[in-house]
Short mmCIF file of C-alpha atoms in Angstrom, two decimals:
data_model
loop_
_atom_site.label_atom_id
_atom_site.label_comp_id
_atom_site.label_asym_id
_atom_site.label_seq_id
_atom_site.Cartn_x
_atom_site.Cartn_y
_atom_site.Cartn_z
CA MET A 189 -18.29 21.68 -8.51
CA SER A 190 -18.62 17.88 -9.21
CA VAL A 191 -20.03 15.25 -6.79
CA ILE A 192 -19.66 11.68 -6.27
CA ILE A 193 -21.40 9.34 -3.85
CA ASP A 194 -19.02 7.25 -1.63
CA PRO A 195 -20.37 4.37 0.42
CA LEU A 196 -18.57 5.50 3.54
CA TYR A 197 -18.80 9.40 3.48
CA GLY A 198 -21.91 10.06 1.32
CA PHE A 199 -21.49 13.03 -1.02
CA ILE A 200 -17.81 14.20 -1.89
CA ASP A 201 -17.38 17.53 -3.68
CA PHE A 202 -14.64 18.21 -6.10
CA PRO A 203 -14.04 21.82 -7.27
CA ARG A 204 -13.22 22.79 -10.77
CA GLY A 205 -9.75 23.57 -11.74
CA LEU A 206 -6.62 21.73 -10.56
CA ILE A 207 -8.33 19.03 -8.42
CA ARG A 208 -10.67 18.13 -11.27
CA ARG A 209 -7.99 17.93 -13.89
CA LEU A 210 -5.91 15.70 -11.50
CA ILE A 211 -8.77 13.29 -11.01
CA ASN A 212 -9.41 13.27 -14.82
CA HIS A 213 -5.67 12.50 -15.79
CA PRO A 214 -4.71 9.11 -17.03
CA TYR A 215 -2.26 8.68 -14.23
CA PHE A 216 -5.03 9.09 -11.57
CA GLN A 217 -7.60 6.89 -13.63
CA ARG A 218 -4.98 4.20 -13.82
CA LEU A 219 -5.64 3.61 -10.01
CA ASP A 220 -9.09 2.36 -10.84
CA ARG A 221 -7.33 -0.73 -12.43
CA ILE A 222 -5.34 -1.49 -9.36
CA ARG A 223 -6.94 -3.35 -6.47
CA GLN A 224 -6.40 -1.70 -3.08
CA LEU A 225 -6.01 -5.07 -1.20
CA GLY A 226 -4.02 -7.03 -3.82
CA THR A 227 -4.62 -10.66 -3.08
CA SER A 228 -6.83 -10.12 0.01
CA GLY A 229 -9.79 -10.98 -2.17
CA PHE A 230 -8.90 -14.68 -1.84
CA VAL A 231 -9.89 -14.41 1.81
CA TYR A 232 -12.35 -11.62 1.69
CA PRO A 233 -14.41 -11.99 -1.51
CA SER A 234 -15.95 -8.49 -1.46
CA ALA A 235 -12.49 -6.77 -1.15
CA GLN A 236 -12.52 -5.63 -4.73
CA HIS A 237 -12.17 -1.93 -4.16
CA THR A 238 -9.35 0.13 -5.87
CA ARG A 239 -6.59 2.45 -5.21
CA LYS A 240 -8.71 5.24 -6.89
CA GLN A 241 -11.57 4.92 -4.52
CA HIS A 242 -9.02 4.89 -1.49
CA SER A 243 -7.43 8.18 -2.98
CA LEU A 244 -10.78 9.98 -3.43
CA GLY A 245 -11.56 8.81 0.25
CA ALA A 246 -8.34 10.24 1.54
CA TYR A 247 -8.93 13.42 -0.31
CA HIS A 248 -12.32 13.73 1.47
CA LEU A 249 -10.80 13.09 5.00
CA VAL A 250 -8.01 15.62 4.47
CA SER A 251 -10.63 18.38 3.28
CA GLU A 252 -12.63 17.53 6.37
CA ALA A 253 -9.53 17.95 8.62
CA LEU A 254 -8.50 21.13 6.98
CA ARG A 255 -11.99 22.64 7.69
CA SER A 256 -11.78 21.58 11.23
CA LEU A 257 -8.29 23.16 11.75
CA ILE A 258 -9.40 26.41 10.12
CA SER A 259 -12.50 26.57 12.50
CA LYS A 260 -10.24 26.34 15.41
CA GLY A 261 -8.39 29.44 14.15
CA GLN A 262 -5.60 27.95 12.16
CA PHE A 263 -4.87 30.09 9.15
CA ILE A 264 -4.37 28.12 5.92
CA PHE A 265 -4.29 29.80 2.56
CA ASP A 266 -6.67 28.64 -0.20
CA SER A 267 -3.70 27.57 -2.19
CA GLU A 268 -2.34 25.38 0.64
CA ILE A 269 -5.67 23.77 1.02
CA GLU A 270 -5.66 23.00 -2.78
CA ALA A 271 -2.14 21.67 -2.55
CA THR A 272 -2.68 19.46 0.13
CA GLN A 273 -5.86 17.99 -1.41
CA ALA A 274 -3.79 17.43 -4.58
CA ALA A 275 -0.98 15.69 -2.66
CA LEU A 276 -3.42 13.17 -1.05
CA LEU A 277 -4.94 12.51 -4.60
CA MET A 278 -1.47 11.69 -5.98
CA HIS A 279 -0.01 9.83 -2.96
CA ASP A 280 -0.52 6.38 -4.29
CA LEU A 281 0.21 6.86 -8.03
CA GLY A 282 3.37 4.88 -8.05
CA HIS A 283 1.76 1.68 -6.90
CA GLY A 284 2.12 -1.25 -9.27
CA PRO A 285 -0.23 -4.07 -10.11
CA TYR A 286 -1.70 -5.77 -7.05
CA SER A 287 -0.53 -2.98 -4.99
CA HIS A 288 2.57 -4.01 -2.90
CA VAL A 289 2.75 -7.68 -4.15
CA LEU A 290 5.04 -7.01 -7.04
CA GLU A 291 7.45 -4.48 -5.52
CA PHE A 292 11.06 -5.59 -6.10
CA VAL A 293 10.07 -8.21 -8.60
CA PHE A 294 10.08 -6.06 -11.76
CA ALA A 295 12.64 -3.54 -10.65
CA LYS A 296 15.51 -3.73 -8.02
CA GLY A 297 16.17 -1.16 -5.43
CA ILE A 298 13.31 1.27 -6.02
CA ALA A 299 10.01 1.40 -3.91
CA HIS A 300 6.60 2.55 -5.14
CA GLU A 301 7.05 5.86 -3.10
CA GLU A 302 9.93 6.78 -5.26
CA ILE A 303 8.09 6.05 -8.39
CA THR A 304 5.17 8.22 -7.07
CA HIS A 305 7.64 11.14 -6.71
CA MET A 306 8.77 10.72 -10.35
CA MET A 307 5.22 10.52 -11.52
CA MET A 308 4.13 13.66 -9.41
CA ASN A 309 7.34 15.52 -10.89
CA ARG A 310 6.37 14.64 -14.43
CA LEU A 311 2.75 15.70 -13.64
CA ASN A 312 4.09 19.02 -12.27
CA LYS A 313 5.81 19.74 -15.64
CA GLU A 314 2.88 18.78 -17.46
CA PHE A 315 0.73 21.19 -15.27
CA ASN A 316 3.27 24.00 -15.80
CA GLY A 317 4.53 24.05 -12.17
CA GLU A 318 0.92 24.22 -10.62
CA LEU A 319 1.81 21.17 -8.41
CA THR A 320 5.01 22.65 -7.04
CA LEU A 321 3.38 23.59 -3.62
CA ALA A 322 1.69 20.09 -3.50
CA LEU A 323 5.25 18.47 -3.90
CA GLN A 324 6.78 20.68 -1.23
CA ILE A 325 4.01 19.67 1.29
CA PHE A 326 4.12 15.93 0.08
CA LYS A 327 7.82 15.88 0.72
CA GLY A 328 7.76 17.73 4.05
CA GLN A 329 9.54 20.70 2.71
CA HIS A 330 6.90 23.33 3.55
CA PRO A 331 7.05 25.38 6.79
CA LYS A 332 3.62 24.32 7.90
CA HIS A 333 4.67 20.74 8.73
CA PHE A 334 1.23 19.76 9.81
CA LEU A 335 0.15 19.77 6.32
CA HIS A 336 2.65 17.12 5.51
CA GLU A 337 1.56 15.13 8.76
CA LEU A 338 -2.00 15.05 7.44
CA ILE A 339 -0.64 13.06 4.47
CA SER A 340 2.07 11.18 6.08
CA SER A 341 2.37 10.26 9.77
CA GLN A 342 1.37 7.88 12.39
CA LEU A 343 -2.10 9.49 12.25
CA ASP A 344 -2.64 10.58 8.71
CA MET A 345 -5.65 10.70 6.39
CA ASP A 346 -4.26 8.00 4.18
CA ARG A 347 -4.23 5.54 7.17
CA LEU A 348 -7.59 6.63 8.40
CA ASP A 349 -9.27 6.21 5.09
CA TYR A 350 -7.64 2.79 4.15
CA LEU A 351 -8.63 1.29 7.67
CA MET A 352 -12.28 2.34 7.40
CA ARG A 353 -12.52 1.39 3.68
CA ASP A 354 -10.79 -1.93 3.99
CA SER A 355 -12.79 -2.71 7.11
CA PHE A 356 -15.90 -1.79 5.29
CA TYR A 357 -15.26 -3.90 2.02
CA THR A 358 -13.90 -6.98 3.86
CA GLY A 359 -16.49 -7.03 6.51
CA VAL A 360 -13.84 -7.00 9.43
CA ARG A 361 -15.61 -4.91 11.92
CA GLU A 362 -12.67 -4.60 14.25
CA GLY A 363 -11.05 -2.30 11.61
CA SER A 364 -13.61 0.36 11.94
CA VAL A 365 -12.49 3.62 13.60
CA GLY A 366 -14.10 6.82 14.57
CA ALA A 367 -12.47 9.12 11.81
CA GLU A 368 -14.86 11.90 12.52
CA ARG A 369 -14.13 12.28 16.13
CA LEU A 370 -10.31 11.79 15.53
CA ILE A 371 -10.47 14.72 12.94
CA LYS A 372 -12.36 17.00 15.30
CA MET A 373 -9.83 16.16 18.02
CA LEU A 374 -6.89 17.47 15.81
CA ASP A 375 -5.26 20.85 16.43
CA VAL A 376 -1.87 22.50 15.58
CA ARG A 377 0.82 23.64 17.87
CA ASP A 378 4.30 24.97 16.61
CA GLU A 379 3.33 23.98 13.10
CA HIS A 380 2.79 20.37 14.13
CA LEU A 381 -0.33 18.26 14.44
CA VAL A 382 -1.46 17.58 18.02
CA ILE A 383 -4.48 15.70 19.24
CA HIS A 384 -6.42 16.79 22.29
CA GLN A 385 -6.03 14.73 25.36
CA LYS A 386 -9.71 13.90 25.44
CA GLY A 387 -9.17 12.09 22.15
CA MET A 388 -6.86 9.72 23.67
CA TYR A 389 -9.10 6.70 23.75
CA SER A 390 -10.06 7.27 20.03
CA VAL A 391 -6.29 7.12 19.15
CA GLU A 392 -5.97 3.90 21.20
CA ASN A 393 -9.04 2.37 19.31
CA TYR A 394 -7.46 3.57 15.94
CA LEU A 395 -4.10 1.83 16.76
CA MET A 396 -5.72 -1.25 17.97
CA ALA A 397 -7.90 -1.31 14.87
CA ARG A 398 -4.85 -0.95 12.61
CA ARG A 399 -3.00 -3.86 14.46
CA LEU A 400 -5.92 -6.05 14.09
CA MET A 401 -6.49 -5.18 10.36
CA TYR A 402 -2.89 -5.99 9.63
CA TRP A 403 -2.98 -9.55 11.11
CA GLN A 404 -6.54 -10.34 10.03
CA VAL A 405 -6.46 -8.77 6.68
CA TYR A 406 -3.17 -7.38 5.20
CA LEU A 407 -0.89 -10.00 6.70
CA HIS A 408 -3.50 -12.95 6.71
CA LYS A 409 -1.61 -16.05 5.88
CA THR A 410 -3.75 -17.05 3.05
CA THR A 411 -3.28 -13.45 1.64
CA ILE A 412 0.35 -13.76 1.85
CA ALA A 413 0.54 -17.32 0.44
CA ALA A 414 -1.37 -15.93 -2.64
CA GLU A 415 1.18 -13.18 -2.86
CA GLU A 416 3.93 -15.77 -2.84
CA VAL A 417 2.26 -17.82 -5.70
CA LEU A 418 1.86 -14.66 -7.85
CA ARG A 419 5.23 -13.29 -7.05
CA ASN A 420 7.00 -16.78 -7.92
CA ALA A 421 5.03 -17.05 -11.07
CA LEU A 422 6.37 -13.72 -12.22
CA LEU A 423 9.97 -14.62 -11.03
CA ARG A 424 9.71 -17.78 -13.10
CA ALA A 425 8.35 -15.71 -16.08
CA LYS A 426 11.28 -13.42 -15.62
CA ARG A 427 13.77 -16.43 -15.58
CA LEU A 428 12.28 -17.97 -18.76
CA ALA A 429 12.58 -14.52 -20.53
CA LYS A 430 16.12 -14.21 -19.49
CA GLU A 431 16.73 -17.65 -21.11
CA GLY A 432 15.06 -16.45 -24.44
CA LYS A 433 11.75 -18.23 -24.17
CA GLN A 434 8.78 -16.59 -25.72
CA LEU A 435 6.08 -15.61 -23.31
CA PHE A 436 2.60 -13.98 -24.04
CA CYS A 437 2.44 -10.53 -22.29
CA THR A 438 1.44 -7.03 -22.92
CA PRO A 439 4.28 -4.47 -24.32
CA ALA A 440 4.57 -3.05 -20.80
CA LEU A 441 4.89 -6.40 -18.95
CA HIS A 442 7.29 -7.48 -21.80
CA TYR A 443 9.55 -4.63 -21.08
CA PHE A 444 9.80 -5.56 -17.47
CA LEU A 445 10.16 -9.37 -18.06
CA TYR A 446 12.83 -9.07 -20.72
CA ASN A 447 14.95 -6.36 -19.22
CA ASP A 448 16.75 -6.11 -16.00
CA ILE A 449 15.39 -2.93 -14.44
CA ALA A 450 17.15 -1.19 -11.42
CA LYS A 451 16.54 2.23 -9.88
CA GLU A 452 19.07 3.80 -12.18
CA THR A 453 16.95 2.53 -15.06
CA PHE A 454 14.08 4.64 -13.97
CA GLU A 455 16.38 7.45 -13.31
CA ASN A 456 18.07 7.43 -16.64
CA SER A 457 15.23 6.31 -19.07
CA SER A 458 11.90 7.94 -19.46
CA LYS A 459 10.77 5.00 -21.39
CA CYS A 460 10.93 2.85 -18.20
CA LEU A 461 8.49 5.08 -16.28
CA ASP A 462 6.26 5.13 -19.44
CA TYR A 463 5.92 1.50 -19.41
CA TYR A 464 5.52 1.22 -15.62
CA ILE A 465 2.53 3.80 -16.01
CA GLN A 466 0.99 1.36 -18.40
CA LEU A 467 1.10 -1.55 -16.01
CA ASP A 468 -1.97 -2.55 -13.89
CA ASP A 469 -3.81 -5.55 -12.72
CA ALA A 470 -5.16 -6.56 -16.16
CA ASP A 471 -1.60 -7.09 -17.50
CA ILE A 472 -0.87 -9.64 -14.82
CA LEU A 473 -4.15 -11.28 -15.24
CA SER A 474 -3.97 -11.62 -19.02
CA ALA A 475 -0.52 -13.05 -18.76
CA LEU A 476 -1.57 -15.62 -16.21
CA LYS A 477 -4.48 -16.83 -18.26
CA ALA A 478 -2.08 -17.37 -21.33
CA TRP A 479 0.69 -18.83 -19.03
CA ARG A 480 -1.52 -21.63 -17.58
CA SER A 481 -1.10 -23.53 -20.90
CA HIS A 482 2.56 -22.92 -21.27
CA GLU A 483 5.06 -25.63 -21.88
CA ASP A 484 7.06 -24.86 -18.73
CA ILE A 485 5.48 -27.00 -15.85
CA VAL A 486 6.56 -24.65 -13.18
CA LEU A 487 5.06 -21.55 -14.81
CA ASN A 488 1.77 -23.30 -15.96
CA THR A 489 1.30 -24.90 -12.45
CA LEU A 490 1.85 -21.43 -10.74
CA ALA A 491 -0.51 -19.67 -13.17
CA ASN A 492 -3.23 -22.18 -12.61
CA ASN A 493 -2.63 -22.05 -8.78
CA PHE A 494 -3.30 -18.38 -8.84
CA LEU A 495 -6.25 -18.47 -11.19
CA ASN A 496 -7.95 -21.37 -9.50
CA ARG A 497 -7.08 -20.45 -5.90
CA ASN A 498 -4.92 -23.42 -5.30
CA LEU A 499 -2.82 -21.58 -2.99
CA PHE A 500 0.36 -22.51 -1.10
CA LYS A 501 -0.13 -24.17 2.39
CA ALA A 502 0.98 -21.50 4.97
CA GLU A 503 2.54 -22.56 8.37
CA VAL A 504 3.35 -19.91 10.85
CA PHE A 505 6.10 -20.20 13.27
CA ASP A 506 7.47 -18.15 16.14
CA ALA A 507 11.10 -18.50 15.01
CA PRO A 508 12.64 -17.70 11.54
CA ILE A 509 12.58 -20.71 9.09
CA SER A 510 16.01 -22.32 8.93
CA SER A 511 17.73 -23.24 5.63
CA GLU A 512 17.48 -26.79 6.70
CA GLN A 513 13.83 -26.68 7.06
CA LEU A 514 13.55 -25.09 3.51
CA GLN A 515 15.88 -27.66 2.01
CA CYS A 516 14.16 -30.56 3.74
CA LYS A 517 10.78 -29.30 2.35
CA LYS A 518 12.19 -28.79 -1.14
CA GLU A 519 13.53 -32.44 -1.34
CA GLU A 520 10.18 -33.86 0.02
CA LEU A 521 8.22 -31.80 -2.70
CA ALA A 522 10.76 -32.71 -5.49
CA LYS A 523 10.02 -36.40 -5.00
CA LEU A 524 6.13 -35.87 -4.86
CA MET A 525 5.96 -33.60 -7.91
CA GLY A 526 8.75 -35.23 -9.94
CA LEU A 527 10.73 -31.84 -10.20
CA THR A 528 14.32 -30.86 -9.89
CA ILE A 529 15.40 -28.98 -6.78
CA ASP A 530 15.82 -25.95 -9.01
CA GLN A 531 12.24 -26.23 -10.27
CA VAL A 532 10.69 -26.99 -6.76
CA SER A 533 12.36 -23.83 -5.34
CA TYR A 534 9.35 -21.90 -6.87
CA PHE A 535 7.05 -23.97 -4.92
CA VAL A 536 8.78 -23.37 -1.44
CA SER A 537 9.55 -20.14 0.32
CA SER A 538 9.56 -18.52 3.62
CA ARG A 539 8.92 -14.85 4.82
CA SER A 540 9.37 -13.07 8.21
CA VAL A 541 6.92 -10.12 8.81
CA SER A 542 7.05 -7.60 11.57
CA LYS A 543 4.44 -4.87 12.20
CA GLU A 544 4.51 -2.20 14.79
CA MET A 545 1.30 -0.98 16.34
CA TYR A 546 3.06 2.42 17.39
CA SER A 547 6.64 3.31 16.35
CA VAL A 548 8.64 4.77 19.30
CA THR A 549 11.41 5.71 16.79
CA ALA A 550 9.52 7.52 14.18
CA GLU A 551 7.89 10.97 14.74
CA GLY A 552 5.17 10.01 17.17
CA ILE A 553 1.54 11.22 17.88
CA LYS A 554 1.65 14.48 19.94
CA VAL A 555 -0.98 14.78 22.52
CA LEU A 556 -2.12 18.37 23.88
CA CYS A 557 -2.62 17.68 27.51
CA ASN A 558 -5.35 19.58 29.50
CA ASP A 559 -2.52 21.70 31.29
CA GLY A 560 -1.23 22.91 27.80
CA GLU A 561 1.75 20.47 27.76
CA ILE A 562 2.53 18.50 24.82
CA LYS A 563 3.63 14.87 25.30
CA ASP A 564 4.26 11.73 23.22
CA PHE A 565 1.18 9.45 23.04
CA ALA A 566 3.58 6.56 24.20
CA THR A 567 4.03 8.21 27.38
CA LEU A 568 0.27 8.62 28.24
CA SER A 569 -1.28 5.37 26.87
CA GLN A 570 -1.77 2.37 28.97
CA ILE A 571 -1.80 0.14 25.86
CA ILE A 572 1.60 1.20 24.57
CA SER A 573 4.98 0.55 26.33
CA THR A 574 8.04 2.51 25.38
CA ASP A 575 10.15 -0.71 25.93
CA ASN A 576 11.34 -1.53 22.36
CA THR A 577 11.13 -5.01 23.12
CA ALA A 578 7.54 -4.97 24.19
CA THR A 579 5.20 -7.23 22.20
CA SER A 580 2.59 -4.74 22.54
CA ILE A 581 4.43 -2.49 20.15
CA LYS A 582 5.79 -5.05 17.63
CA ASP A 583 4.58 -8.33 16.25
CA THR A 584 6.63 -10.67 14.26
CA LYS A 585 5.62 -13.90 12.47
CA HIS A 586 7.53 -16.34 10.46
CA TYR A 587 5.75 -18.04 7.49
CA LEU A 588 6.72 -21.21 5.60
CA PHE A 589 4.87 -21.62 2.14
CA TYR A 590 4.72 -24.81 0.05
CA GLN A 591 2.76 -26.35 -2.68
CA ARG A 592 -0.05 -28.52 -1.56
CA ALA A 593 0.47 -32.18 -2.55
#
């Protein structure tokens, strides 16, 4: 048995065998080189924790949840416990550098979840099929569906850990949730997770904390402004690579800059996944450090912007940014910066972001009422409206980003 000390949970135990081998595998250790919060460190300087730390925390929470369910009489085989723990350890393997920031920049039409599946399938072959049950649980193909819900649902151990961990490292106290109580309130009915009615207030606190963390941390306008600078720097580098310009980069980054990568590329070429697995935050940072002295004024400006925290100005609107607004801002900046409209397009962008506090269309949180009846959380909670247009469920903001003069 191995033990680590976690700042949130104290001692976390890891048994010998499959779990230990997974943690020691290069695929998992790679997560130590990918920041959990991407560019949020520009707003919250202490937010330097990694995907590896989060995955270990999620493993701990699911272990606690399984113990709690067993104590309530739920029969779970040892093999199912190990498989669920393994699935939580692997759930973030497919994340690229700076977490969500560069999705769809390097590869078209494929999300990190699909890459995670590919990496898990490859690991299963390497482990001679020992992860087959973990994959079935991860994909929701196991008859005990509550095991999948512990990994992926509106109240899963992944979300519980990242809320607690991100709240801790950013110092945003509003994100703190009572994970221990929520876990104790969990139960199983008809192979699905339910939460006892006396845990309703804890769920409401969890949903409110998640909403606050999204708008104060994950979707903070400065965080997204930094993402836009980084994303546009990579898009400009990819444009220069397509034109045949030489750029300093690691072999893995070179592969994605100098080739058009789509979902089919991942599916048809093992080399594509090989290179992706080599990518982490260090590839991007080393490239940016070299590009800040590149002859291309657009690339070197964006690289310097990111490295020196000269981030885009961010304005927030209630309505979508019109094409006329964008064009007007581009023409204004083109004159100020002495650039062409094509060049200045890398310094002006817009994005609309929506976030639901609770989804009434996805599989909801089931509440076990005191009379034994099971109801959807939305029908019982006073902070949730089942009206799809209600602002209490879904918030939308529209951002305009542009280079500071």
